[in-house]
Amino acid sequence: MLSENMQNALNGQINKEIYSSYLYMAMSMYFESEDLSGAASWMKTQALEELAHADKFMRYVNERGGRVVLEALGKPDSSWDVPLDAFDGALKHERFISASINDLVTLAREEKDFMSDNFLQWFVAEQVEEEASVSEVLRMFKLAGGAGGGLLMIDRELGSRVFTPPAAE
Ligand code: FEO
C-alpha cells in the first residue's frame, strides 16, 4: 500500500506528465503554423510519449492499491518567436521533470518505499534520454542558425521520428 504522502506525490507527477504532453502538443501546433511539419511531427510524438509516461504512473498507483486523482492542467506556454525558442523551452521543461523525478526518489528512500524507488528508476534512466534528445535537436537548430536550407534539412530529419510505446512491465 502506498503512503498518503507518496500517493499525493505520484498524483502530482501524473499531472506533470500530462501537462508535458499538453505543452508539447502546443509546440507541435506552433511548428505546424510555421510550416515545419517535421518538427511538428517530432513534438506530437513527444506528446504521445508523455501520455505513455503518465499511463505508466497511473498503472503503478493502481497496482499499489492507491487512488489516482487527476487535477486541472495549467495553460501551456505559446510565446515562441522562433523554432529554437520552443526547443529551448522543451529542454528547460525536461530538466524540471528530471528534478521532479529525483524528488520522488528522495521521498521513496526517506519512506523506505523500495517498491516505488525501484519503479522510479525506469524514469531516472528515461530522463537521461529525454534531456539528451531535446539537447541534440536544440544543437542542430543552433547550428542551422534558425533559417534557410539548414532549417529545412533539420525539419526533414525530425519528421522521421516514430512513436514507440515504452515496454509494458
Ligand atoms: Fe515524461 Fe519528458 O518526461
mmCIF file of C-alpha atoms and ligand atoms in Angstrom:
data_model
loop_
_atom_site.group_PDB
_atom_site.id
_atom_site.type_symbol
_atom_site.label_atom_id
_atom_site.label_comp_id
_atom_site.label_asym_id
_atom_site.label_seq_id
_atom_site.Cartn_x
_atom_site.Cartn_y
_atom_site.Cartn_z
ATOM 1 C CA MET A 1 0.000 0.000 0.000
ATOM 2 C CA LEU A 2 1.281 3.472 -0.870
ATOM 3 C CA SER A 3 1.632 6.054 1.893
ATOM 4 C CA GLU A 4 -0.619 9.066 1.511
ATOM 5 C CA ASN A 5 2.451 11.224 1.012
ATOM 6 C CA MET A 6 3.771 9.051 -1.798
ATOM 7 C CA GLN A 7 0.339 8.745 -3.402
ATOM 8 C CA ASN A 8 -0.022 12.551 -3.457
ATOM 9 C CA ALA A 9 3.473 12.966 -4.876
ATOM 10 C CA LEU A 10 2.792 10.381 -7.617
ATOM 11 C CA ASN A 11 -0.502 12.091 -8.459
ATOM 12 C CA GLY A 12 1.449 15.346 -8.759
ATOM 13 C CA GLN A 13 3.838 13.657 -11.183
ATOM 14 C CA ILE A 14 0.921 12.297 -13.249
ATOM 15 C CA ASN A 15 -0.281 15.890 -13.630
ATOM 16 C CA LYS A 16 3.205 16.998 -14.701
ATOM 17 C CA GLU A 17 3.466 14.220 -17.304
ATOM 18 C CA ILE A 18 0.049 15.038 -18.787
ATOM 19 C CA TYR A 19 0.936 18.741 -18.714
ATOM 20 C CA SER A 20 4.152 17.846 -20.592
ATOM 21 C CA SER A 21 2.012 16.248 -23.281
ATOM 22 C CA TYR A 22 -0.171 19.371 -23.419
ATOM 23 C CA LEU A 23 2.907 21.617 -23.703
ATOM 24 C CA TYR A 24 4.457 19.524 -26.474
ATOM 25 C CA MET A 25 1.142 19.432 -28.347
ATOM 26 C CA ALA A 26 1.114 23.261 -28.169
ATOM 27 C CA MET A 27 4.664 23.266 -29.568
ATOM 28 C CA SER A 28 3.634 20.831 -32.300
ATOM 29 C CA MET A 29 0.814 23.175 -33.359
ATOM 30 C CA TYR A 30 3.243 26.123 -33.332
ATOM 31 C CA PHE A 31 5.622 24.257 -35.669
ATOM 32 C CA GLU A 32 2.723 23.325 -37.926
ATOM 33 C CA SER A 33 1.761 27.008 -38.193
ATOM 34 C CA GLU A 34 5.391 27.733 -39.167
ATOM 35 C CA ASP A 35 5.242 25.089 -41.947
ATOM 36 C CA LEU A 36 7.786 22.924 -40.140
ATOM 37 C CA SER A 37 5.926 19.630 -40.488
ATOM 38 C CA GLY A 38 8.907 17.515 -39.354
ATOM 39 C CA ALA A 39 9.322 19.416 -36.074
ATOM 40 C CA ALA A 40 5.520 19.337 -35.634
ATOM 41 C CA SER A 41 5.535 15.557 -36.020
ATOM 42 C CA TRP A 42 8.544 15.194 -33.646
ATOM 43 C CA MET A 43 6.715 17.176 -30.973
ATOM 44 C CA LYS A 44 3.475 15.256 -31.483
ATOM 45 C CA THR A 45 5.432 12.039 -30.956
ATOM 46 C CA GLN A 46 6.890 13.566 -27.794
ATOM 47 C CA ALA A 47 3.373 14.474 -26.623
ATOM 48 C CA LEU A 48 2.273 10.834 -27.086
ATOM 49 C CA GLU A 49 5.328 9.637 -25.185
ATOM 50 C CA GLU A 50 4.400 11.881 -22.254
ATOM 51 C CA LEU A 51 0.915 10.380 -22.130
ATOM 52 C CA ALA A 52 2.564 6.948 -22.036
ATOM 53 C CA HIS A 53 4.670 8.153 -19.080
ATOM 54 C CA ALA A 54 1.514 9.334 -17.292
ATOM 55 C CA ASP A 55 -0.121 5.981 -18.018
ATOM 56 C CA LYS A 56 2.832 4.140 -16.509
ATOM 57 C CA PHE A 57 2.500 6.180 -13.310
ATOM 58 C CA MET A 58 -1.277 5.680 -13.202
ATOM 59 C CA ARG A 59 -0.982 1.902 -13.581
ATOM 60 C CA TYR A 60 1.635 1.837 -10.825
ATOM 61 C CA VAL A 61 -0.547 3.801 -8.374
ATOM 62 C CA ASN A 62 -3.424 1.392 -9.028
ATOM 63 C CA GLU A 63 -1.209 -1.677 -8.734
ATOM 64 C CA ARG A 64 -0.100 -0.486 -5.302
ATOM 65 C CA GLY A 65 -3.696 -0.106 -4.138
ATOM 66 C CA GLY A 66 -3.628 3.684 -4.388
ATOM 67 C CA ARG A 67 -6.067 6.121 -5.909
ATOM 68 C CA VAL A 68 -5.315 8.194 -8.997
ATOM 69 C CA VAL A 69 -6.719 11.716 -8.725
ATOM 70 C CA LEU A 70 -6.439 13.878 -11.822
ATOM 71 C CA GLU A 71 -6.037 17.598 -11.252
ATOM 72 C CA ALA A 72 -6.562 20.625 -13.519
ATOM 73 C CA LEU A 73 -3.902 21.314 -16.150
ATOM 74 C CA GLY A 74 -2.081 24.620 -16.427
ATOM 75 C CA LYS A 75 -2.147 26.652 -19.634
ATOM 76 C CA PRO A 76 0.944 25.785 -21.680
ATOM 77 C CA ASP A 77 3.277 28.481 -22.978
ATOM 78 C CA SER A 78 2.759 29.599 -26.572
ATOM 79 C CA SER A 79 5.018 32.640 -26.799
ATOM 80 C CA TRP A 80 7.745 31.288 -29.081
ATOM 81 C CA ASP A 81 9.156 33.729 -31.633
ATOM 82 C CA VAL A 82 11.432 31.277 -33.438
ATOM 83 C CA PRO A 83 11.610 27.437 -33.535
ATOM 84 C CA LEU A 84 14.715 27.448 -31.365
ATOM 85 C CA ASP A 85 12.730 29.087 -28.520
ATOM 86 C CA ALA A 86 10.319 26.153 -28.373
ATOM 87 C CA PHE A 87 13.112 23.560 -28.147
ATOM 88 C CA ASP A 88 14.849 25.737 -25.573
ATOM 89 C CA GLY A 89 11.603 25.692 -23.559
ATOM 90 C CA ALA A 90 11.363 21.922 -24.012
ATOM 91 C CA LEU A 91 14.868 21.419 -22.597
ATOM 92 C CA LYS A 92 14.111 23.619 -19.579
ATOM 93 C CA HIS A 93 10.906 21.660 -19.042
ATOM 94 C CA GLU A 94 12.689 18.292 -19.231
ATOM 95 C CA ARG A 95 15.210 19.490 -16.636
ATOM 96 C CA PHE A 96 12.300 20.452 -14.404
ATOM 97 C CA ILE A 97 10.797 16.968 -14.871
ATOM 98 C CA SER A 98 14.149 15.330 -14.055
ATOM 99 C CA ALA A 99 14.313 17.316 -10.811
ATOM 100 C CA SER A 100 10.762 16.253 -10.001
ATOM 101 C CA ILE A 101 11.616 12.558 -10.545
ATOM 102 C CA ASN A 102 14.680 12.995 -8.323
ATOM 103 C CA ASP A 103 12.424 14.429 -5.591
ATOM 104 C CA LEU A 104 10.173 11.369 -5.868
ATOM 105 C CA VAL A 105 13.163 9.039 -5.477
ATOM 106 C CA THR A 106 14.280 11.033 -2.431
ATOM 107 C CA LEU A 107 10.818 10.691 -0.890
ATOM 108 C CA ALA A 108 10.680 6.951 -1.644
ATOM 109 C CA ARG A 109 14.028 6.471 0.104
ATOM 110 C CA GLU A 110 13.020 8.608 3.081
ATOM 111 C CA GLU A 111 9.908 6.468 3.472
ATOM 112 C CA LYS A 112 11.809 3.207 2.831
ATOM 113 C CA ASP A 113 9.343 2.567 -0.011
ATOM 114 C CA PHE A 114 11.711 0.405 -2.049
ATOM 115 C CA MET A 115 8.993 -0.671 -4.488
ATOM 116 C CA SER A 116 8.468 2.954 -5.533
ATOM 117 C CA ASP A 117 12.226 3.530 -5.563
ATOM 118 C CA ASN A 118 12.632 0.573 -7.933
ATOM 119 C CA PHE A 119 9.697 1.682 -10.118
ATOM 120 C CA LEU A 120 11.105 5.216 -10.377
ATOM 121 C CA GLN A 121 14.493 4.040 -11.622
ATOM 122 C CA TRP A 122 12.927 3.499 -15.080
ATOM 123 C CA PHE A 123 12.134 7.217 -15.127
ATOM 124 C CA VAL A 124 15.587 8.191 -13.857
ATOM 125 C CA ALA A 125 17.087 6.417 -16.888
ATOM 126 C CA GLU A 126 14.377 7.765 -19.217
ATOM 127 C CA GLN A 127 15.151 11.353 -18.196
ATOM 128 C CA VAL A 128 18.760 10.934 -19.364
ATOM 129 C CA GLU A 129 17.367 10.135 -22.828
ATOM 130 C CA GLU A 130 14.697 12.840 -22.680
ATOM 131 C CA GLU A 131 17.210 15.585 -21.927
ATOM 132 C CA ALA A 132 19.728 14.235 -24.459
ATOM 133 C CA SER A 133 17.266 14.015 -27.362
ATOM 134 C CA VAL A 134 15.939 17.564 -26.849
ATOM 135 C CA SER A 135 19.509 18.884 -26.417
ATOM 136 C CA GLU A 136 20.526 17.242 -29.690
ATOM 137 C CA VAL A 137 17.699 18.927 -31.620
ATOM 138 C CA LEU A 138 18.472 22.243 -29.934
ATOM 139 C CA ARG A 139 22.117 21.926 -31.039
ATOM 140 C CA MET A 140 21.014 21.239 -34.613
ATOM 141 C CA PHE A 141 18.777 24.329 -34.619
ATOM 142 C CA LYS A 142 21.619 26.461 -33.238
ATOM 143 C CA LEU A 143 24.000 25.163 -35.927
ATOM 144 C CA ALA A 144 21.454 25.926 -38.660
ATOM 145 C CA GLY A 145 21.181 29.498 -37.414
ATOM 146 C CA GLY A 146 17.386 29.406 -37.483
ATOM 147 C CA ALA A 147 16.769 29.825 -41.217
ATOM 148 C CA GLY A 148 17.319 28.667 -44.793
ATOM 149 C CA GLY A 149 18.215 25.265 -46.207
ATOM 150 C CA GLY A 150 19.741 24.066 -42.923
ATOM 151 C CA LEU A 151 16.434 24.512 -41.167
ATOM 152 C CA LEU A 152 14.594 22.547 -43.860
ATOM 153 C CA MET A 153 17.124 19.714 -43.626
ATOM 154 C CA ILE A 154 16.676 19.515 -39.855
ATOM 155 C CA ASP A 155 12.913 19.559 -40.301
ATOM 156 C CA ARG A 156 13.075 16.632 -42.720
ATOM 157 C CA GLU A 157 15.264 14.702 -40.271
ATOM 158 C CA LEU A 158 12.895 15.402 -37.336
ATOM 159 C CA GLY A 159 9.965 14.111 -39.385
ATOM 160 C CA SER A 160 11.450 10.598 -39.405
ATOM 161 C CA ARG A 161 10.864 10.062 -35.672
ATOM 162 C CA VAL A 162 8.167 7.493 -34.871
ATOM 163 C CA PHE A 163 6.341 6.813 -31.617
ATOM 164 C CA THR A 164 7.389 3.629 -29.835
ATOM 165 C CA PRO A 165 5.353 2.929 -26.705
ATOM 166 C CA PRO A 166 7.504 2.139 -23.656
ATOM 167 C CA ALA A 167 7.631 -1.605 -22.954
ATOM 168 C CA ALA A 168 4.905 -2.721 -20.536
ATOM 169 C CA GLU A 169 6.428 -4.052 -17.324
HETATM 170 FE FE1 FEO B 1 7.910 12.324 -19.148
HETATM 171 FE FE2 FEO B 1 9.629 14.083 -20.961
HETATM 172 O O1 FEO B 1 9.301 13.447 -19.300
#
